[in-house]
């Protein structure tokens, strides 16, 4: 049964600290193991990839079979129903349309007659996308990573996906094909991250690695950060629903369960100003739980990290939301746009009673790769910005340097950097 | 004497690997030491800060004296000349003007009648700025970090700066005052990074930490990444000058030295299509080196990591530049805008013969915090984007969910996530 909490409960803060802290785990041994795998891939390249894949994925690869062939992609496409392909295509198109709106252009400012300043925006040359393997591989994750990269203009998108025992979800390959992924390698784990970060004979070195993975993958991404860029470090998923007593309790219960079915560490919390509504949601949740195929996972998630919180008013509910900075935030209230300006931190915000989180997970358009565990305080959803980088442009005419040179020299001398000063003054000496 | 290289030289690749790899150092012991300091600050809070500051900075602090007082700031301002204050003010204003152009707005797309999609842009609540201490503390670094944060709308900017023996550069405090820094703490090293990331009784927890520092600071930033956001991990600085034989060799030599005087690991490289010009730059460099107060540092940098490369043509020079993705790139050619579109990777690009790198270091406007060591392949200059984060907005009307619900359900079922499907279908059941 889901917990019913009030802010005034003596145990409230402790109960909440447990939910917020659920992603933290002791990792010293994982860090060492991952460090060794990365070092090994840097040293032995492809051969290390073959060895780890044989060991962890029970799959014998060589330089030829490591990459997914055109034939394998065609067989996957043939195995996908027309209806599924159409749904994935619709999702790819909608995701592309949304992300195209995120694009920013190179600009040049001509405010001053003698100084041009600007910012050049360019796509990354090559990115790597990590896709978890086995049956749980999600085609939607492929789209959410590869489509924004292609919209940004990335020339080469390299995907890695482990194929335990040679098995792969054909929808994953179909999604990769739809998204325009350029190369797919049958590798996973820390070894795949290492290969993308440093390159091997067969796997090209990339500029950035994105995509979800287990603790080994996440740790490897953290360890190669700086050598390449990475996307955010994602922890277990969560949803917070803010409610004002309006709407259908069964709908909210279904939304909470859509989060809880992900895994035992997922967290689903409703905060409502209407205690009676909250109790109805709790009852509906129990009823729906019993019918779920993933009941065991969802029940454990709800028991451990679920809660219905009764707030005095919407202001209190919003303040709580801003404190925990949820990954998914549903504003299940009558007038969600009225309170939107008060929301300071959230990965994605689902407005009103007709926008279940699942809409955003698949094909509304925005990315489903979102900051978790309170990191929406500072991280953003994955997007086009993740696949471009900028260069500043500075262009002084002689007149510009004459106008500003004296102050440049002054600050350089203030900082004791004489050669900096000289590089300006030498240009102004003789005219 | 600076090396003269040609791509055809048998040792070229080896010589260049040495320059590119100069930032990599064995760090296992540093990582352990930093990990211990962070754990200690998390456990003992302020007291750990007092202990480390006494040990490393020979400065006894308590909860009251740890923060720079209004009186201390006023004394610093009084110690700064009017001319210096005016120069710093000009720099702050120009940096603010440039960064205001980087701001992006919250948007909402009304392309569809029944689905609203958008992206909300918000400043981070609170950021921490690390400023290196002692006499080498640079007021320009304070401006380059604090001004963009304030332009982004960050409510609270917390600065940390170690004050060895109680000493602080008054220009650093003056710059902090001009930039609108809200609080300054007299702490540094890994302990200051830990305090900002986790908070102590006196130091508030921040959402992001930016700013340069030594290897302990850089390692600490990497270790707290995920708990807070950090800016890029900066290595030693570098300049690449592309030249077509036009311009004054003495000017180029001065620019190379402005980089070399930073530290022994700095790298200054000229690539020119005109061998005679290259030799003149080398000669001018020798002549100017002898007159520099920081001659020893600059000479070691030039000897170890400096080079004049003779290229066959500009295309070859540009291809080389794109391969190494320099932090600072000067296009010291007659028509720099003609080749700008060919530049794929660079932190900042200085156009033509009247734009020495030093102009950008201080007050042109763009940020001087730039990606080093080839990371311009994927990192951008520090900017307003670093101090904001985004939330996706998804709003379906009932008609929108009716139009798209079937495909959402289809993909959810494809992925075996029944509760996801149910959260949509339950809303469509009874109308």
PDB file of C-alpha atoms in Angstrom, chain A residues 24 42 81 83-84 87-88 90-91 94 98 101-102 104 107-109 111-112 115-120 122 124-125 138-141 169 171 205-208 222-223 225-231 233 248 250-252 254-255 257-259 261-262 288 291-294 330 337 340-367 370 375-381 385 388-398 401 403-404 406-408 410-412 414-424 426-427 430, chain B residues 24 42 81 83-84 87-88 90-91 94 98 101-102 104 107-109 111-112 115-120 122 124-125 138-141 169 171 205-208 222-223 225-231 233 248 250-252 254-255 257-259 261-262 288 291-294 330 337 340-367 370 375-381 385 388-398 401 403-404 406-408 410-412 414-424 426-427 430:
ATOM      1  CA  UNK A  24      23.235   6.515  -4.106  1.00  0.00           C
ATOM      2  CA  UNK A  42      42.922   1.494 -24.605  1.00  0.00           C
ATOM      3  CA  UNK A  81       5.040  -5.114 -38.277  1.00  0.00           C
ATOM      4  CA  UNK A  83       1.878  -0.807 -37.705  1.00  0.00           C
ATOM      5  CA  UNK A  84       4.934  -0.740 -35.450  1.00  0.00           C
ATOM      6  CA  UNK A  87       4.276   4.271 -35.017  1.00  0.00           C
ATOM      7  CA  UNK A  88       8.071   4.501 -34.766  1.00  0.00           C
ATOM      8  CA  UNK A  90       5.542   9.008 -36.441  1.00  0.00           C
ATOM      9  CA  UNK A  91       7.584   9.231 -33.243  1.00  0.00           C
ATOM     10  CA  UNK A  94       7.549  14.344 -34.121  1.00  0.00           C
ATOM     11  CA  UNK A  98      10.343  19.432 -31.765  1.00  0.00           C
ATOM     12  CA  UNK A 101      12.887  24.254 -32.811  1.00  0.00           C
ATOM     13  CA  UNK A 102      15.843  24.018 -30.423  1.00  0.00           C
ATOM     14  CA  UNK A 104      20.367  28.058 -32.640  1.00  0.00           C
ATOM     15  CA  UNK A 107      25.442  35.072 -35.022  1.00  0.00           C
ATOM     16  CA  UNK A 108      27.624  38.110 -35.515  1.00  0.00           C
ATOM     17  CA  UNK A 109      27.060  41.380 -33.706  1.00  0.00           C
ATOM     18  CA  UNK A 111      26.835  46.948 -32.727  1.00  0.00           C
ATOM     19  CA  UNK A 112      30.216  48.652 -32.903  1.00  0.00           C
ATOM     20  CA  UNK A 115      34.682  45.472 -33.347  1.00  0.00           C
ATOM     21  CA  UNK A 116      32.775  42.432 -34.623  1.00  0.00           C
ATOM     22  CA  UNK A 117      31.821  39.820 -32.031  1.00  0.00           C
ATOM     23  CA  UNK A 118      30.022  36.575 -32.618  1.00  0.00           C
ATOM     24  CA  UNK A 119      29.352  32.994 -31.814  1.00  0.00           C
ATOM     25  CA  UNK A 120      29.667  30.168 -34.317  1.00  0.00           C
ATOM     26  CA  UNK A 122      28.611  23.806 -35.258  1.00  0.00           C
ATOM     27  CA  UNK A 124      29.812  17.693 -33.279  1.00  0.00           C
ATOM     28  CA  UNK A 125      31.568  15.595 -35.910  1.00  0.00           C
ATOM     29  CA  UNK A 138      13.889   0.291 -25.999  1.00  0.00           C
ATOM     30  CA  UNK A 139      13.465   1.591 -29.562  1.00  0.00           C
ATOM     31  CA  UNK A 140      12.207   4.876 -28.106  1.00  0.00           C
ATOM     32  CA  UNK A 141      15.621   5.448 -26.473  1.00  0.00           C
ATOM     33  CA  UNK A 169      15.347  -6.533 -30.343  1.00  0.00           C
ATOM     34  CA  UNK A 171      12.593  -2.742 -33.120  1.00  0.00           C
ATOM     35  CA  UNK A 205      36.573   7.575 -31.586  1.00  0.00           C
ATOM     36  CA  UNK A 206      33.601   9.867 -30.950  1.00  0.00           C
ATOM     37  CA  UNK A 207      33.280  13.366 -29.491  1.00  0.00           C
ATOM     38  CA  UNK A 208      30.389  12.655 -27.135  1.00  0.00           C
ATOM     39  CA  UNK A 222      31.899   9.412 -15.792  1.00  0.00           C
ATOM     40  CA  UNK A 223      35.472   8.138 -16.053  1.00  0.00           C
ATOM     41  CA  UNK A 225      34.326  12.529 -19.238  1.00  0.00           C
ATOM     42  CA  UNK A 226      36.867  15.106 -20.379  1.00  0.00           C
ATOM     43  CA  UNK A 227      38.336  12.754 -22.982  1.00  0.00           C
ATOM     44  CA  UNK A 228      34.914  13.007 -24.609  1.00  0.00           C
ATOM     45  CA  UNK A 229      31.788  14.809 -23.530  1.00  0.00           C
ATOM     46  CA  UNK A 230      28.927  12.797 -22.016  1.00  0.00           C
ATOM     47  CA  UNK A 231      25.273  13.513 -21.352  1.00  0.00           C
ATOM     48  CA  UNK A 233      24.517  10.884 -15.349  1.00  0.00           C
ATOM     49  CA  UNK A 248     -10.032  11.299 -12.167  1.00  0.00           C
ATOM     50  CA  UNK A 250      -7.871   6.332 -11.615  1.00  0.00           C
ATOM     51  CA  UNK A 251      -5.960   8.356 -14.219  1.00  0.00           C
ATOM     52  CA  UNK A 252      -3.467   9.600 -11.655  1.00  0.00           C
ATOM     53  CA  UNK A 254      -2.296   4.848 -13.803  1.00  0.00           C
ATOM     54  CA  UNK A 255       0.335   7.574 -14.214  1.00  0.00           C
ATOM     55  CA  UNK A 257       2.134   3.036 -12.000  1.00  0.00           C
ATOM     56  CA  UNK A 258       3.610   3.883 -15.398  1.00  0.00           C
ATOM     57  CA  UNK A 259       6.637   5.109 -13.494  1.00  0.00           C
ATOM     58  CA  UNK A 261       6.714  -0.445 -13.491  1.00  0.00           C
ATOM     59  CA  UNK A 262      10.159   0.719 -14.747  1.00  0.00           C
ATOM     60  CA  UNK A 288      -4.756  -1.466 -10.907  1.00  0.00           C
ATOM     61  CA  UNK A 291      -3.789  -6.463 -12.914  1.00  0.00           C
ATOM     62  CA  UNK A 292      -0.286  -5.498 -14.039  1.00  0.00           C
ATOM     63  CA  UNK A 293       2.041  -7.996 -15.679  1.00  0.00           C
ATOM     64  CA  UNK A 294       4.959  -6.191 -14.026  1.00  0.00           C
ATOM     65  CA  UNK A 330       2.538  16.316 -13.898  1.00  0.00           C
ATOM     66  CA  UNK A 337      -0.662  27.184 -17.117  1.00  0.00           C
ATOM     67  CA  UNK A 340       3.662  27.009 -14.610  1.00  0.00           C
ATOM     68  CA  UNK A 341       5.568  30.225 -13.810  1.00  0.00           C
ATOM     69  CA  UNK A 342       6.019  28.997 -10.234  1.00  0.00           C
ATOM     70  CA  UNK A 343       7.770  25.774 -11.274  1.00  0.00           C
ATOM     71  CA  UNK A 344      11.506  26.337 -10.961  1.00  0.00           C
ATOM     72  CA  UNK A 345      12.973  22.869 -11.478  1.00  0.00           C
ATOM     73  CA  UNK A 346      11.693  19.871 -13.443  1.00  0.00           C
ATOM     74  CA  UNK A 347      12.947  17.747 -16.304  1.00  0.00           C
ATOM     75  CA  UNK A 348       9.646  17.719 -18.169  1.00  0.00           C
ATOM     76  CA  UNK A 349       6.302  19.180 -17.205  1.00  0.00           C
ATOM     77  CA  UNK A 350       3.056  17.490 -18.249  1.00  0.00           C
ATOM     78  CA  UNK A 351       0.170  19.896 -18.264  1.00  0.00           C
ATOM     79  CA  UNK A 352      -3.347  19.102 -17.163  1.00  0.00           C
ATOM     80  CA  UNK A 353      -5.513  16.036 -17.122  1.00  0.00           C
ATOM     81  CA  UNK A 354      -5.027  14.820 -20.682  1.00  0.00           C
ATOM     82  CA  UNK A 355      -1.242  14.650 -20.708  1.00  0.00           C
ATOM     83  CA  UNK A 356       0.006  11.436 -19.126  1.00  0.00           C
ATOM     84  CA  UNK A 357       3.774  11.151 -18.817  1.00  0.00           C
ATOM     85  CA  UNK A 358       3.692   8.277 -21.309  1.00  0.00           C
ATOM     86  CA  UNK A 359       2.790  10.756 -24.056  1.00  0.00           C
ATOM     87  CA  UNK A 360       6.124  12.448 -23.531  1.00  0.00           C
ATOM     88  CA  UNK A 361       7.966   9.143 -23.237  1.00  0.00           C
ATOM     89  CA  UNK A 362       7.254   8.208 -26.819  1.00  0.00           C
ATOM     90  CA  UNK A 363       6.108  10.714 -29.347  1.00  0.00           C
ATOM     91  CA  UNK A 364       4.930  14.093 -28.129  1.00  0.00           C
ATOM     92  CA  UNK A 365       8.272  15.395 -29.364  1.00  0.00           C
ATOM     93  CA  UNK A 366      10.375  16.515 -26.378  1.00  0.00           C
ATOM     94  CA  UNK A 367      13.153  14.227 -25.244  1.00  0.00           C
ATOM     95  CA  UNK A 370      15.694  13.792 -18.489  1.00  0.00           C
ATOM     96  CA  UNK A 375      19.610  17.175 -10.914  1.00  0.00           C
ATOM     97  CA  UNK A 376      16.920  19.127 -12.770  1.00  0.00           C
ATOM     98  CA  UNK A 377      18.285  21.915 -10.548  1.00  0.00           C
ATOM     99  CA  UNK A 378      21.128  22.181 -13.071  1.00  0.00           C
ATOM    100  CA  UNK A 379      20.767  19.653 -15.914  1.00  0.00           C
ATOM    101  CA  UNK A 380      18.458  19.963 -18.920  1.00  0.00           C
ATOM    102  CA  UNK A 381      16.657  17.404 -21.051  1.00  0.00           C
ATOM    103  CA  UNK A 385      22.363  21.725 -27.544  1.00  0.00           C
ATOM    104  CA  UNK A 388      26.537  21.191 -31.045  1.00  0.00           C
ATOM    105  CA  UNK A 389      29.364  23.307 -29.663  1.00  0.00           C
ATOM    106  CA  UNK A 390      30.239  26.929 -30.045  1.00  0.00           C
ATOM    107  CA  UNK A 391      33.277  28.981 -30.971  1.00  0.00           C
ATOM    108  CA  UNK A 392      33.586  32.656 -30.058  1.00  0.00           C
ATOM    109  CA  UNK A 393      34.486  35.074 -32.821  1.00  0.00           C
ATOM    110  CA  UNK A 394      36.454  38.264 -32.122  1.00  0.00           C
ATOM    111  CA  UNK A 395      37.433  40.671 -34.874  1.00  0.00           C
ATOM    112  CA  UNK A 396      39.056  44.035 -34.153  1.00  0.00           C
ATOM    113  CA  UNK A 397      39.889  46.555 -36.820  1.00  0.00           C
ATOM    114  CA  UNK A 398      42.900  48.768 -36.243  1.00  0.00           C
ATOM    115  CA  UNK A 401      42.335  48.123 -31.111  1.00  0.00           C
ATOM    116  CA  UNK A 403      40.010  52.524 -29.028  1.00  0.00           C
ATOM    117  CA  UNK A 404      40.235  49.671 -26.502  1.00  0.00           C
ATOM    118  CA  UNK A 406      44.926  51.044 -23.584  1.00  0.00           C
ATOM    119  CA  UNK A 407      42.541  49.297 -21.196  1.00  0.00           C
ATOM    120  CA  UNK A 408      43.553  45.851 -22.426  1.00  0.00           C
ATOM    121  CA  UNK A 410      46.169  48.086 -18.300  1.00  0.00           C
ATOM    122  CA  UNK A 411      44.430  44.890 -17.178  1.00  0.00           C
ATOM    123  CA  UNK A 412      47.227  42.712 -18.560  1.00  0.00           C
ATOM    124  CA  UNK A 414      47.503  44.483 -13.489  1.00  0.00           C
ATOM    125  CA  UNK A 415      47.676  40.715 -13.799  1.00  0.00           C
ATOM    126  CA  UNK A 416      51.442  40.769 -14.282  1.00  0.00           C
ATOM    127  CA  UNK A 417      51.180  39.359 -17.795  1.00  0.00           C
ATOM    128  CA  UNK A 418      53.631  41.537 -19.656  1.00  0.00           C
ATOM    129  CA  UNK A 419      53.617  39.574 -22.917  1.00  0.00           C
ATOM    130  CA  UNK A 420      49.845  39.925 -23.081  1.00  0.00           C
ATOM    131  CA  UNK A 421      50.233  43.690 -22.809  1.00  0.00           C
ATOM    132  CA  UNK A 422      53.033  43.677 -25.366  1.00  0.00           C
ATOM    133  CA  UNK A 423      50.920  41.825 -27.959  1.00  0.00           C
ATOM    134  CA  UNK A 424      48.577  44.810 -27.959  1.00  0.00           C
ATOM    135  CA  UNK A 426      53.358  46.402 -30.300  1.00  0.00           C
ATOM    136  CA  UNK A 427      50.463  46.767 -32.741  1.00  0.00           C
ATOM    137  CA  UNK A 430      54.112  52.531 -35.208  1.00  0.00           C
TER     138      UNK A 430
ATOM    139  CA  UNK B  24      47.924  14.089 -19.243  1.00  0.00           C
ATOM    140  CA  UNK B  42      30.845  16.065   3.926  1.00  0.00           C
ATOM    141  CA  UNK B  81      43.436  52.787  -8.519  1.00  0.00           C
ATOM    142  CA  UNK B  83      42.190  53.775 -13.652  1.00  0.00           C
ATOM    143  CA  UNK B  84      42.159  50.077 -12.764  1.00  0.00           C
ATOM    144  CA  UNK B  87      39.271  49.291 -16.871  1.00  0.00           C
ATOM    145  CA  UNK B  88      37.634  46.487 -14.881  1.00  0.00           C
ATOM    146  CA  UNK B  90      34.650  48.572 -18.911  1.00  0.00           C
ATOM    147  CA  UNK B  91      35.509  44.877 -19.099  1.00  0.00           C
ATOM    148  CA  UNK B  94      31.510  44.583 -22.395  1.00  0.00           C
ATOM    149  CA  UNK B  98      28.231  40.063 -25.250  1.00  0.00           C
ATOM    150  CA  UNK B 101      23.221  38.173 -26.748  1.00  0.00           C
ATOM    151  CA  UNK B 102      23.522  34.518 -25.746  1.00  0.00           C
ATOM    152  CA  UNK B 104      17.537  32.226 -25.053  1.00  0.00           C
ATOM    153  CA  UNK B 107       9.163  29.139 -26.088  1.00  0.00           C
ATOM    154  CA  UNK B 108       5.860  27.442 -26.766  1.00  0.00           C
ATOM    155  CA  UNK B 109       4.935  25.938 -30.100  1.00  0.00           C
ATOM    156  CA  UNK B 111       1.836  24.381 -34.561  1.00  0.00           C
ATOM    157  CA  UNK B 112      -0.895  21.888 -33.684  1.00  0.00           C
ATOM    158  CA  UNK B 115      -0.909  19.734 -28.625  1.00  0.00           C
ATOM    159  CA  UNK B 116       1.227  22.493 -27.118  1.00  0.00           C
ATOM    160  CA  UNK B 117       4.945  21.800 -26.838  1.00  0.00           C
ATOM    161  CA  UNK B 118       7.591  24.045 -25.377  1.00  0.00           C
ATOM    162  CA  UNK B 119      10.812  24.589 -23.555  1.00  0.00           C
ATOM    163  CA  UNK B 120      11.121  26.676 -20.395  1.00  0.00           C
ATOM    164  CA  UNK B 122      15.368  29.234 -16.152  1.00  0.00           C
ATOM    165  CA  UNK B 124      20.208  28.149 -11.899  1.00  0.00           C
ATOM    166  CA  UNK B 125      19.333  29.198  -8.372  1.00  0.00           C
ATOM    167  CA  UNK B 138      43.208  37.109 -11.872  1.00  0.00           C
ATOM    168  CA  UNK B 139      40.390  39.670 -11.657  1.00  0.00           C
ATOM    169  CA  UNK B 140      39.550  38.888 -15.287  1.00  0.00           C
ATOM    170  CA  UNK B 141      38.667  35.298 -14.303  1.00  0.00           C
ATOM    171  CA  UNK B 169      44.705  40.436  -4.507  1.00  0.00           C
ATOM    172  CA  UNK B 171      41.631  43.560  -7.731  1.00  0.00           C
ATOM    173  CA  UNK B 205      25.246  24.206  -1.419  1.00  0.00           C
ATOM    174  CA  UNK B 206      25.328  25.364  -5.043  1.00  0.00           C
ATOM    175  CA  UNK B 207      23.942  23.910  -8.262  1.00  0.00           C
ATOM    176  CA  UNK B 208      27.048  24.357 -10.395  1.00  0.00           C
ATOM    177  CA  UNK B 222      35.338  15.916 -11.630  1.00  0.00           C
ATOM    178  CA  UNK B 223      34.536  13.907  -8.489  1.00  0.00           C
ATOM    179  CA  UNK B 225      30.136  16.105 -11.037  1.00  0.00           C
ATOM    180  CA  UNK B 226      26.599  14.701 -10.903  1.00  0.00           C
ATOM    181  CA  UNK B 227      26.050  15.974  -7.368  1.00  0.00           C
ATOM    182  CA  UNK B 228      26.374  19.417  -8.943  1.00  0.00           C
ATOM    183  CA  UNK B 229      27.119  20.447 -12.488  1.00  0.00           C
ATOM    184  CA  UNK B 230      30.607  21.710 -13.353  1.00  0.00           C
ATOM    185  CA  UNK B 231      32.054  23.607 -16.282  1.00  0.00           C
ATOM    186  CA  UNK B 233      37.728  20.379 -17.184  1.00  0.00           C
ATOM    187  CA  UNK B 248      54.083  41.599 -39.182  1.00  0.00           C
ATOM    188  CA  UNK B 250      56.892  40.662 -34.613  1.00  0.00           C
ATOM    189  CA  UNK B 251      53.157  40.821 -33.903  1.00  0.00           C
ATOM    190  CA  UNK B 252      52.746  37.063 -34.296  1.00  0.00           C
ATOM    191  CA  UNK B 254      54.236  38.665 -29.412  1.00  0.00           C
ATOM    192  CA  UNK B 255      50.998  36.670 -29.609  1.00  0.00           C
ATOM    193  CA  UNK B 257      54.656  34.719 -26.208  1.00  0.00           C
ATOM    194  CA  UNK B 258      51.432  35.953 -24.616  1.00  0.00           C
ATOM    195  CA  UNK B 259      50.425  32.309 -24.427  1.00  0.00           C
ATOM    196  CA  UNK B 261      54.187  33.288 -20.462  1.00  0.00           C
ATOM    197  CA  UNK B 262      51.177  31.622 -18.765  1.00  0.00           C
ATOM    198  CA  UNK B 288      61.322  39.470 -27.541  1.00  0.00           C
ATOM    199  CA  UNK B 291      63.152  41.164 -22.663  1.00  0.00           C
ATOM    200  CA  UNK B 292      60.322  39.381 -20.839  1.00  0.00           C
ATOM    201  CA  UNK B 293      60.052  39.410 -17.057  1.00  0.00           C
ATOM    202  CA  UNK B 294      58.557  35.922 -17.245  1.00  0.00           C
ATOM    203  CA  UNK B 330      44.264  33.339 -34.607  1.00  0.00           C
ATOM    204  CA  UNK B 337      36.299  35.784 -42.928  1.00  0.00           C
ATOM    205  CA  UNK B 340      36.053  31.105 -41.213  1.00  0.00           C
ATOM    206  CA  UNK B 341      33.507  28.641 -42.659  1.00  0.00           C
ATOM    207  CA  UNK B 342      36.260  26.040 -42.911  1.00  0.00           C
ATOM    208  CA  UNK B 343      37.098  26.175 -39.200  1.00  0.00           C
ATOM    209  CA  UNK B 344      35.307  23.295 -37.503  1.00  0.00           C
ATOM    210  CA  UNK B 345      36.740  23.305 -33.989  1.00  0.00           C
ATOM    211  CA  UNK B 346      38.180  26.116 -31.873  1.00  0.00           C
ATOM    212  CA  UNK B 347      37.397  27.663 -28.513  1.00  0.00           C
ATOM    213  CA  UNK B 348      37.727  31.247 -29.727  1.00  0.00           C
ATOM    214  CA  UNK B 349      38.734  32.586 -33.122  1.00  0.00           C
ATOM    215  CA  UNK B 350      40.674  35.852 -33.438  1.00  0.00           C
ATOM    216  CA  UNK B 351      40.250  37.383 -36.855  1.00  0.00           C
ATOM    217  CA  UNK B 352      42.948  39.130 -38.805  1.00  0.00           C
ATOM    218  CA  UNK B 353      45.999  41.164 -37.937  1.00  0.00           C
ATOM    219  CA  UNK B 354      44.519  43.579 -35.398  1.00  0.00           C
ATOM    220  CA  UNK B 355      42.991  41.033 -33.033  1.00  0.00           C
ATOM    221  CA  UNK B 356      45.594  39.664 -30.639  1.00  0.00           C
ATOM    222  CA  UNK B 357      44.360  36.920 -28.326  1.00  0.00           C
ATOM    223  CA  UNK B 358      44.884  39.277 -25.378  1.00  0.00           C
ATOM    224  CA  UNK B 359      41.945  41.370 -26.598  1.00  0.00           C
ATOM    225  CA  UNK B 360      39.667  38.416 -26.009  1.00  0.00           C
ATOM    226  CA  UNK B 361      41.325  37.562 -22.708  1.00  0.00           C
ATOM    227  CA  UNK B 362      40.171  40.765 -21.086  1.00  0.00           C
ATOM    228  CA  UNK B 363      37.443  42.851 -22.549  1.00  0.00           C
ATOM    229  CA  UNK B 364      36.346  42.178 -26.093  1.00  0.00           C
ATOM    230  CA  UNK B 365      33.291  40.530 -24.552  1.00  0.00           C
ATOM    231  CA  UNK B 366      33.383  36.765 -25.262  1.00  0.00           C
ATOM    232  CA  UNK B 367      34.453  34.506 -22.440  1.00  0.00           C
ATOM    233  CA  UNK B 370      37.649  28.068 -23.244  1.00  0.00           C
ATOM    234  CA  UNK B 375      38.151  19.429 -26.250  1.00  0.00           C
ATOM    235  CA  UNK B 376      36.859  22.217 -28.496  1.00  0.00           C
ATOM    236  CA  UNK B 377      35.690  19.205 -30.529  1.00  0.00           C
ATOM    237  CA  UNK B 378      32.811  18.994 -28.064  1.00  0.00           C
ATOM    238  CA  UNK B 379      33.003  21.714 -25.375  1.00  0.00           C
ATOM    239  CA  UNK B 380      31.996  25.356 -25.798  1.00  0.00           C
ATOM    240  CA  UNK B 381      33.253  28.571 -24.236  1.00  0.00           C
ATOM    241  CA  UNK B 385      24.027  28.443 -21.391  1.00  0.00           C
ATOM    242  CA  UNK B 388      20.532  28.162 -17.176  1.00  0.00           C
ATOM    243  CA  UNK B 389      18.694  24.871 -17.537  1.00  0.00           C
ATOM    244  CA  UNK B 390      15.626  23.857 -19.431  1.00  0.00           C
ATOM    245  CA  UNK B 391      12.358  22.063 -18.715  1.00  0.00           C
ATOM    246  CA  UNK B 392      10.260  20.525 -21.489  1.00  0.00           C
ATOM    247  CA  UNK B 393       6.597  21.419 -21.595  1.00  0.00           C
ATOM    248  CA  UNK B 394       3.981  18.988 -22.957  1.00  0.00           C
ATOM    249  CA  UNK B 395       0.293  19.820 -23.028  1.00  0.00           C
ATOM    250  CA  UNK B 396      -2.279  17.572 -24.725  1.00  0.00           C
ATOM    251  CA  UNK B 397      -5.930  18.433 -24.981  1.00  0.00           C
ATOM    252  CA  UNK B 398      -8.397  15.561 -25.000  1.00  0.00           C
ATOM    253  CA  UNK B 401      -4.657  12.446 -26.867  1.00  0.00           C
ATOM    254  CA  UNK B 403      -5.439  11.753 -32.178  1.00  0.00           C
ATOM    255  CA  UNK B 404      -2.097  10.340 -30.992  1.00  0.00           C
ATOM    256  CA  UNK B 406      -3.313   4.815 -30.324  1.00  0.00           C
ATOM    257  CA  UNK B 407       0.323   5.091 -31.423  1.00  0.00           C
ATOM    258  CA  UNK B 408       1.514   5.899 -27.916  1.00  0.00           C
ATOM    259  CA  UNK B 410       1.311   0.777 -29.545  1.00  0.00           C
ATOM    260  CA  UNK B 411       4.897   1.779 -28.751  1.00  0.00           C
ATOM    261  CA  UNK B 412       4.373   1.238 -25.011  1.00  0.00           C
ATOM    262  CA  UNK B 414       6.045  -2.866 -28.085  1.00  0.00           C
ATOM    263  CA  UNK B 415       8.360  -2.065 -25.188  1.00  0.00           C
ATOM    264  CA  UNK B 416       6.440  -4.305 -22.799  1.00  0.00           C
ATOM    265  CA  UNK B 417       5.432  -1.388 -20.601  1.00  0.00           C
ATOM    266  CA  UNK B 418       1.800  -2.139 -19.971  1.00  0.00           C
ATOM    267  CA  UNK B 419       1.200   0.522 -17.323  1.00  0.00           C
ATOM    268  CA  UNK B 420       2.494   3.160 -19.743  1.00  0.00           C
ATOM    269  CA  UNK B 421      -0.086   1.996 -22.274  1.00  0.00           C
ATOM    270  CA  UNK B 422      -2.789   1.896 -19.628  1.00  0.00           C
ATOM    271  CA  UNK B 423      -2.167   5.514 -18.555  1.00  0.00           C
ATOM    272  CA  UNK B 424      -3.199   6.562 -22.064  1.00  0.00           C
ATOM    273  CA  UNK B 426      -7.716   4.652 -19.443  1.00  0.00           C
ATOM    274  CA  UNK B 427      -8.158   8.281 -20.469  1.00  0.00           C
ATOM    275  CA  UNK B 430     -15.173   6.454 -21.426  1.00  0.00           C
TER     276      UNK B 430
END
